[in-house]
Short mmCIF file of C-alpha atoms in Angstrom, two decimals:
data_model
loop_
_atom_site.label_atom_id
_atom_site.label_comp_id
_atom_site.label_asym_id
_atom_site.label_seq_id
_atom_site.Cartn_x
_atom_site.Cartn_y
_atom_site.Cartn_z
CA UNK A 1 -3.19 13.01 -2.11
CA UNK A 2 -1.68 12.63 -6.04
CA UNK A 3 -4.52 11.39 -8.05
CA UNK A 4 -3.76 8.82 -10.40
CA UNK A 5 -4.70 8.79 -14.24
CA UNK A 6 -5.46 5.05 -14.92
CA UNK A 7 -5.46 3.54 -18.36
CA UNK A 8 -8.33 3.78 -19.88
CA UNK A 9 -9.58 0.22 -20.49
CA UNK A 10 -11.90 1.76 -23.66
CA UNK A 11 -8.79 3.40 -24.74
CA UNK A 12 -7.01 -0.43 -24.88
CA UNK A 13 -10.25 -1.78 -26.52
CA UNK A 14 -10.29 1.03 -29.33
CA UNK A 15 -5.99 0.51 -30.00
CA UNK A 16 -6.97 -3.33 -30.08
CA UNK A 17 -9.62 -2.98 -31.87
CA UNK A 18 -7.96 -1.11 -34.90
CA UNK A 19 -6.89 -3.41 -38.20
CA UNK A 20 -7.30 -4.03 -41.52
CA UNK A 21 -10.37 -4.25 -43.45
CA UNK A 22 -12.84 -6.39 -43.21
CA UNK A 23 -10.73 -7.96 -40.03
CA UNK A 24 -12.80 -7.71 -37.25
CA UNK A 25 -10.33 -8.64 -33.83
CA UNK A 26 -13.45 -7.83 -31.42
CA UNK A 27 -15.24 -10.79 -32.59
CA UNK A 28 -13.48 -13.31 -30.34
CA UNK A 29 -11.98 -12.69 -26.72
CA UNK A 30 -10.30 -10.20 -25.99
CA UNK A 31 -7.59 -11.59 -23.20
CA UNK A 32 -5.69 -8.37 -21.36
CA UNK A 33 -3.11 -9.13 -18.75
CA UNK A 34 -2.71 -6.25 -16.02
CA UNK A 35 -0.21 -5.91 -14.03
CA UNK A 36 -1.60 -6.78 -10.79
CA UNK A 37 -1.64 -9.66 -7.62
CA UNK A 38 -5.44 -10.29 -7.81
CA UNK A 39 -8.55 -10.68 -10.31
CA UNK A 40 -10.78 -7.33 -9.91
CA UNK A 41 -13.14 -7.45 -7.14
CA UNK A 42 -15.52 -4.91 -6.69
CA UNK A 43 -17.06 -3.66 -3.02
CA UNK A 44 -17.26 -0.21 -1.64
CA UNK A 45 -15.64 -1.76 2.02
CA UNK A 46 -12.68 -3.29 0.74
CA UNK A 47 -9.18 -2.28 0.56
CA UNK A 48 -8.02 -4.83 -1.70
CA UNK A 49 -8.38 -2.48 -4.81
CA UNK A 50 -6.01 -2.84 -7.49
CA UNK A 51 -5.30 -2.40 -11.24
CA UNK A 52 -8.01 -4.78 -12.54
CA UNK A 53 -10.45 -3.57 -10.20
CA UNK A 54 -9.91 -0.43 -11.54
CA UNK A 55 -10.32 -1.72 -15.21
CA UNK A 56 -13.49 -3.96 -13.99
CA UNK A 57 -14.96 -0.49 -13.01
CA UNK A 58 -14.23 1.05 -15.74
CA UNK A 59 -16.10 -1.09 -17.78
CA UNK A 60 -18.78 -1.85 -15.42
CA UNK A 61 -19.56 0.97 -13.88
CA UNK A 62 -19.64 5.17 -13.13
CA UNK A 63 -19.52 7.84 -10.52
CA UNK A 64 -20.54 11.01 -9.63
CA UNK A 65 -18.35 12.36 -12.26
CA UNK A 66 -14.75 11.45 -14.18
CA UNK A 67 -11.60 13.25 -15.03
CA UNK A 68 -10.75 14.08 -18.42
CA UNK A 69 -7.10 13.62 -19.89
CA UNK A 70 -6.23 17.33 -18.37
CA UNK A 71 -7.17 16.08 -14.72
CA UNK A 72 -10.81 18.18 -14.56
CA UNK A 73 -13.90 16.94 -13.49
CA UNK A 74 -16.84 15.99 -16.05
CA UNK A 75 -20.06 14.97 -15.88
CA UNK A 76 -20.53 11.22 -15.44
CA UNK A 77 -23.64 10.02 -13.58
CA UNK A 78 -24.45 13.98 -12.21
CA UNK A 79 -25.07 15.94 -15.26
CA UNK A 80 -24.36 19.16 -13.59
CA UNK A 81 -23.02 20.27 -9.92
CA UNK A 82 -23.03 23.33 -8.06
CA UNK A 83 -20.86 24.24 -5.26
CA UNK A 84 -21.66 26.81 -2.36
CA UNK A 85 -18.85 30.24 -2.46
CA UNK A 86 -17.74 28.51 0.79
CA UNK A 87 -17.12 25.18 0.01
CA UNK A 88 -18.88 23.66 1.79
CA UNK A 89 -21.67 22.15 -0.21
CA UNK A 90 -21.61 20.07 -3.37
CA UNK A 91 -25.18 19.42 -4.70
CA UNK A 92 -24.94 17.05 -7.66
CA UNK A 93 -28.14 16.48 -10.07
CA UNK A 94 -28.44 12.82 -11.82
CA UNK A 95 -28.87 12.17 -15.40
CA UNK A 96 -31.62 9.83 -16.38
CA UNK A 97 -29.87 6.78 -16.22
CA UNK A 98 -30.58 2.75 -15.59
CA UNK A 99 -28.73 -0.04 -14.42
CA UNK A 100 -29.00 -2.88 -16.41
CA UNK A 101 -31.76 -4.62 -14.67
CA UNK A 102 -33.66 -1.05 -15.60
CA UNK A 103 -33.89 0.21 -12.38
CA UNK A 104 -33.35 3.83 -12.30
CA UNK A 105 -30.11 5.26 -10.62
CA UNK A 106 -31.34 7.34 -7.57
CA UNK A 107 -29.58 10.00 -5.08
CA UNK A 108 -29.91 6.91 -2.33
CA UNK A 109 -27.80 4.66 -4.37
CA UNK A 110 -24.97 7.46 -3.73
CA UNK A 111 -26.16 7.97 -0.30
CA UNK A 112 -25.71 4.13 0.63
CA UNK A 113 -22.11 4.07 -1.16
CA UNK A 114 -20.51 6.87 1.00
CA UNK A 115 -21.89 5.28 4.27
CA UNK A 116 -20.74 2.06 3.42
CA UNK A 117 -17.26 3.62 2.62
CA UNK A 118 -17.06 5.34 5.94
CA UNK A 119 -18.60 3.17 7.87
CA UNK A 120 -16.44 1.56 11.74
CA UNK A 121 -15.44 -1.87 9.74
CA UNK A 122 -14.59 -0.45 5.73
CA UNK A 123 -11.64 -0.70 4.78
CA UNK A 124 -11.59 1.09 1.48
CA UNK A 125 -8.61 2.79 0.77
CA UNK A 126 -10.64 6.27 0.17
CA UNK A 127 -11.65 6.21 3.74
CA UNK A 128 -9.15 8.45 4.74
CA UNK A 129 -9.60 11.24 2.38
CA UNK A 130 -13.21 11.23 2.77
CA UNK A 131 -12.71 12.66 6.49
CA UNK A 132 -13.85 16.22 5.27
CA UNK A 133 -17.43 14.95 4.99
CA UNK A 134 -19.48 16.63 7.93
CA UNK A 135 -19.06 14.21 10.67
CA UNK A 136 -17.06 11.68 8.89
CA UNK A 137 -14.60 11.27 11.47
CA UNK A 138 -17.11 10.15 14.22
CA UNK A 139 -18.99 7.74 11.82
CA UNK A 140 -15.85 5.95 11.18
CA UNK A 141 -15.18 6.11 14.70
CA UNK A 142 -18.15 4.48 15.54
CA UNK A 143 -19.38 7.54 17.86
CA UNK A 144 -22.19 8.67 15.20
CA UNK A 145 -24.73 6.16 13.13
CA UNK A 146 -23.86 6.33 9.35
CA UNK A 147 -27.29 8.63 9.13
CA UNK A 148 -25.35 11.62 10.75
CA UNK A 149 -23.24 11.61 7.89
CA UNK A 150 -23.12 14.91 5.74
CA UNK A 151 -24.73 12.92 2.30
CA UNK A 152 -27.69 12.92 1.55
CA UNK A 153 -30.49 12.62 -1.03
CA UNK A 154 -33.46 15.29 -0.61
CA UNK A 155 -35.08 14.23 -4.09
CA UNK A 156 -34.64 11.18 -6.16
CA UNK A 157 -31.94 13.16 -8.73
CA UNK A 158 -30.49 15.08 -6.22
CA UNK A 159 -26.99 14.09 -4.00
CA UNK A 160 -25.90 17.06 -1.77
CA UNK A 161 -22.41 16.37 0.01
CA UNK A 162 -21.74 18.62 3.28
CA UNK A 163 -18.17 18.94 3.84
CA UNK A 164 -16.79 19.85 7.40
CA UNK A 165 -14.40 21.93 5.80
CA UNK A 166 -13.14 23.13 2.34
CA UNK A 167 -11.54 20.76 -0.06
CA UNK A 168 -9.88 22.44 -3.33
CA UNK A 169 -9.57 18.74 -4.94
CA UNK A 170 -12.92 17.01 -3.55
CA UNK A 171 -14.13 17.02 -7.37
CA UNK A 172 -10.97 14.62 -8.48
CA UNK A 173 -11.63 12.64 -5.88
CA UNK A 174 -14.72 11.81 -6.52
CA UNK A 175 -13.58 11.29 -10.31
CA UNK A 176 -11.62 7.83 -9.22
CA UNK A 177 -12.79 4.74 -10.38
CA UNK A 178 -13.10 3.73 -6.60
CA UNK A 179 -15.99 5.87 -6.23
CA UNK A 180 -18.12 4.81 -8.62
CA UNK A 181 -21.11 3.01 -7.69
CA UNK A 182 -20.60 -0.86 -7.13
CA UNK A 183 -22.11 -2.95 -9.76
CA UNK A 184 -24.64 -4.89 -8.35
CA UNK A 185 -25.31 -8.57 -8.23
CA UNK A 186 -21.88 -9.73 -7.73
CA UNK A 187 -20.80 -7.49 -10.73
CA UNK A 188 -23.94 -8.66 -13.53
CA UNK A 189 -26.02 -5.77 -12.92
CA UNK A 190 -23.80 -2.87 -14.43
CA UNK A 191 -24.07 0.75 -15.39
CA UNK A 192 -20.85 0.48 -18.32
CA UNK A 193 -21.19 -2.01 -21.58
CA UNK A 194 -19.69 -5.09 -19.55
CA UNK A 195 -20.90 -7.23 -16.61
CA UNK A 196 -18.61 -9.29 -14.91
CA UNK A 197 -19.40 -13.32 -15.81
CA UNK A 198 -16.74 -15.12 -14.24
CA UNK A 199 -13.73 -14.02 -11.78
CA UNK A 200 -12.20 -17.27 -10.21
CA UNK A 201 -7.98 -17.95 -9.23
CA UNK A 202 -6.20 -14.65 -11.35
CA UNK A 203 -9.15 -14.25 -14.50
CA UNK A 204 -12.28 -11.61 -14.13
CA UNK A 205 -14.47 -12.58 -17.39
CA UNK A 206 -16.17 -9.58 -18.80
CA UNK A 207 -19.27 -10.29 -21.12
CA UNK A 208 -20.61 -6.91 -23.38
CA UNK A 209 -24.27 -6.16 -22.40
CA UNK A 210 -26.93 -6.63 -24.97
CA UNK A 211 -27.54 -3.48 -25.28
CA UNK A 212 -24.03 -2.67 -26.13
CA UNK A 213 -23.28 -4.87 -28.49
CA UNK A 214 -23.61 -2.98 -31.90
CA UNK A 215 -20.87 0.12 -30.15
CA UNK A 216 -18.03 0.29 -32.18
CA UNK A 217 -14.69 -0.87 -30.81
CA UNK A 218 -16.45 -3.02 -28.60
CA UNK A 219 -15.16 -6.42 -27.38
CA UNK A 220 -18.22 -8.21 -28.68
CA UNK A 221 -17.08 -11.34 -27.16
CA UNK A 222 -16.08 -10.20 -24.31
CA UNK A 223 -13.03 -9.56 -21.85
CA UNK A 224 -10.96 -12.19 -20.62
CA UNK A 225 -8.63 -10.04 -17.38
CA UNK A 226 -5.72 -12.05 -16.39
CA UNK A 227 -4.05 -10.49 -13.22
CA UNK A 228 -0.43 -11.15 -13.14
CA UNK A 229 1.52 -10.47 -9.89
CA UNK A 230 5.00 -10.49 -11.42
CA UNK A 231 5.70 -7.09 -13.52
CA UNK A 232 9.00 -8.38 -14.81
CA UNK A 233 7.89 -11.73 -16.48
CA UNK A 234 4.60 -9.54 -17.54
CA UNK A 235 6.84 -7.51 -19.64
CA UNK A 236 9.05 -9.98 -20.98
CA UNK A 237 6.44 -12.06 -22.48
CA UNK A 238 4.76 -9.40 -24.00
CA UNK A 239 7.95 -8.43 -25.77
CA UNK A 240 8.26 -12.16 -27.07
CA UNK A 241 4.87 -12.06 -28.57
CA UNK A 242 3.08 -14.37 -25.59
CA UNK A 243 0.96 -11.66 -24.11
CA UNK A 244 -1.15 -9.60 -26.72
CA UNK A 245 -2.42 -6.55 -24.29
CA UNK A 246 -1.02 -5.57 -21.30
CA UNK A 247 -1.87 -2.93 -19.10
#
């Protein structure tokens, strides 16, 4: 599998966030257009992921870890990792970190996203690649209960992953947007500075988090995601001025 490198939707914010003096653009909406043929909706069984999904994670939410701009994994939820000289154990320990709500992020949040991801009826589009996980292939299969999966959480900051076989790349994999957590609470109890307000016909509404709202660069009143299925007309109004941001 070729792992992608999506734009960085903190990357647009900073590059729209940047003018004169005393200007302050983030005060009012910040409307985006992404290329894409839905609004971003978030769940760990779906297979309808696309570009503003992958932006509504972004700013909603985190996984295990993320990839840097050269590709690598770094810590994003874990803190640290160690892997076994054979490959086939990843033990991951959490940093001290709270959803929204301030609820603790625990070892069995992680534990209930992979099973749901591998579970007989998922459809996410990581299913596939996640086959290496000891007994992966018969969960999804439906011939083992999600509990003989190889994930598991032995103490409340602890995730240990049991592959059934090496995998050079598992680490980037884990680094997508699609395996991060799912924001809870139809996308208003977050881990990122955004919760999701509104998504209805082709707009996700994105509203900073109180506790976010001093950051600089932030969208302090919030972001308006319009999906647009057509690439070409996407383009061609941003070039006449109709589209501000487009990603």
């Amino acid at each position: 599998m070729k792992f992608r490198r999506w734009p960085s939707l903190m990357l647009a914010l900073m590059v729209a966030g940047c003018g004169d003096a005393g200007h302050h653009p983030t005060a009012t909406v910040l409307e985006m257009t992404v290329i894409s043929d839905a609004p971003g909706r978030l769940a760990p069984d779906r297979s309808d992921w696309n570009a503003a999904s992958v932006l509504v994670s972004q700013a909603t939410t985190a996984g295990l870890v993320s990839l840097n701009g050269d590709g690598e994994a770094v810590p994003a939820l874990a803190q640290s990792w160690r892997v076994s000289d054979d490959g086939y154990s990843y033990i991951f320990r959490l940093a001290d970190v709270e959803w929204s709500d301030g609820r603790k992020v625990v070892g069995r949040d992680f534990v209930t996203l992979f099973r749901d991801i591998l579970k007989p009826r998922s459809r996410h589009p990581f299913k596939p690649y996640l086959q290496a996980l000891e007994n992966a292939a018969d969960v999804a299969a439906g011939r083992k209960p999600v509990t003989a999966l190889g994930v598991s959480s032995p103490m409340s900051d602890i995730v240990e992953l049991r592959l059934s076989s090496p995998r050079p790349a598992f680490l980037q994999l884990l680094g997508q947007p699609e395996m991060a957590l799912p924001a809870r609470d139809g996308g208003r109890i977050t881990l990122g500075p955004y919760r999701v307000t509104r998504t209805e016909a082709s707009i996700t509404m994105l509203t900073l988090d109180d506790q976010h709202a001093e950051e600089e660069n932030a969208a302090s009143g919030g972001i308006k995601l319009i999906a647009e299925p057509d690439a070409e007309a996407a383009i061609t109004r941003y070039k006449a001025g109709q589209i501000a941001l487009l990603t």
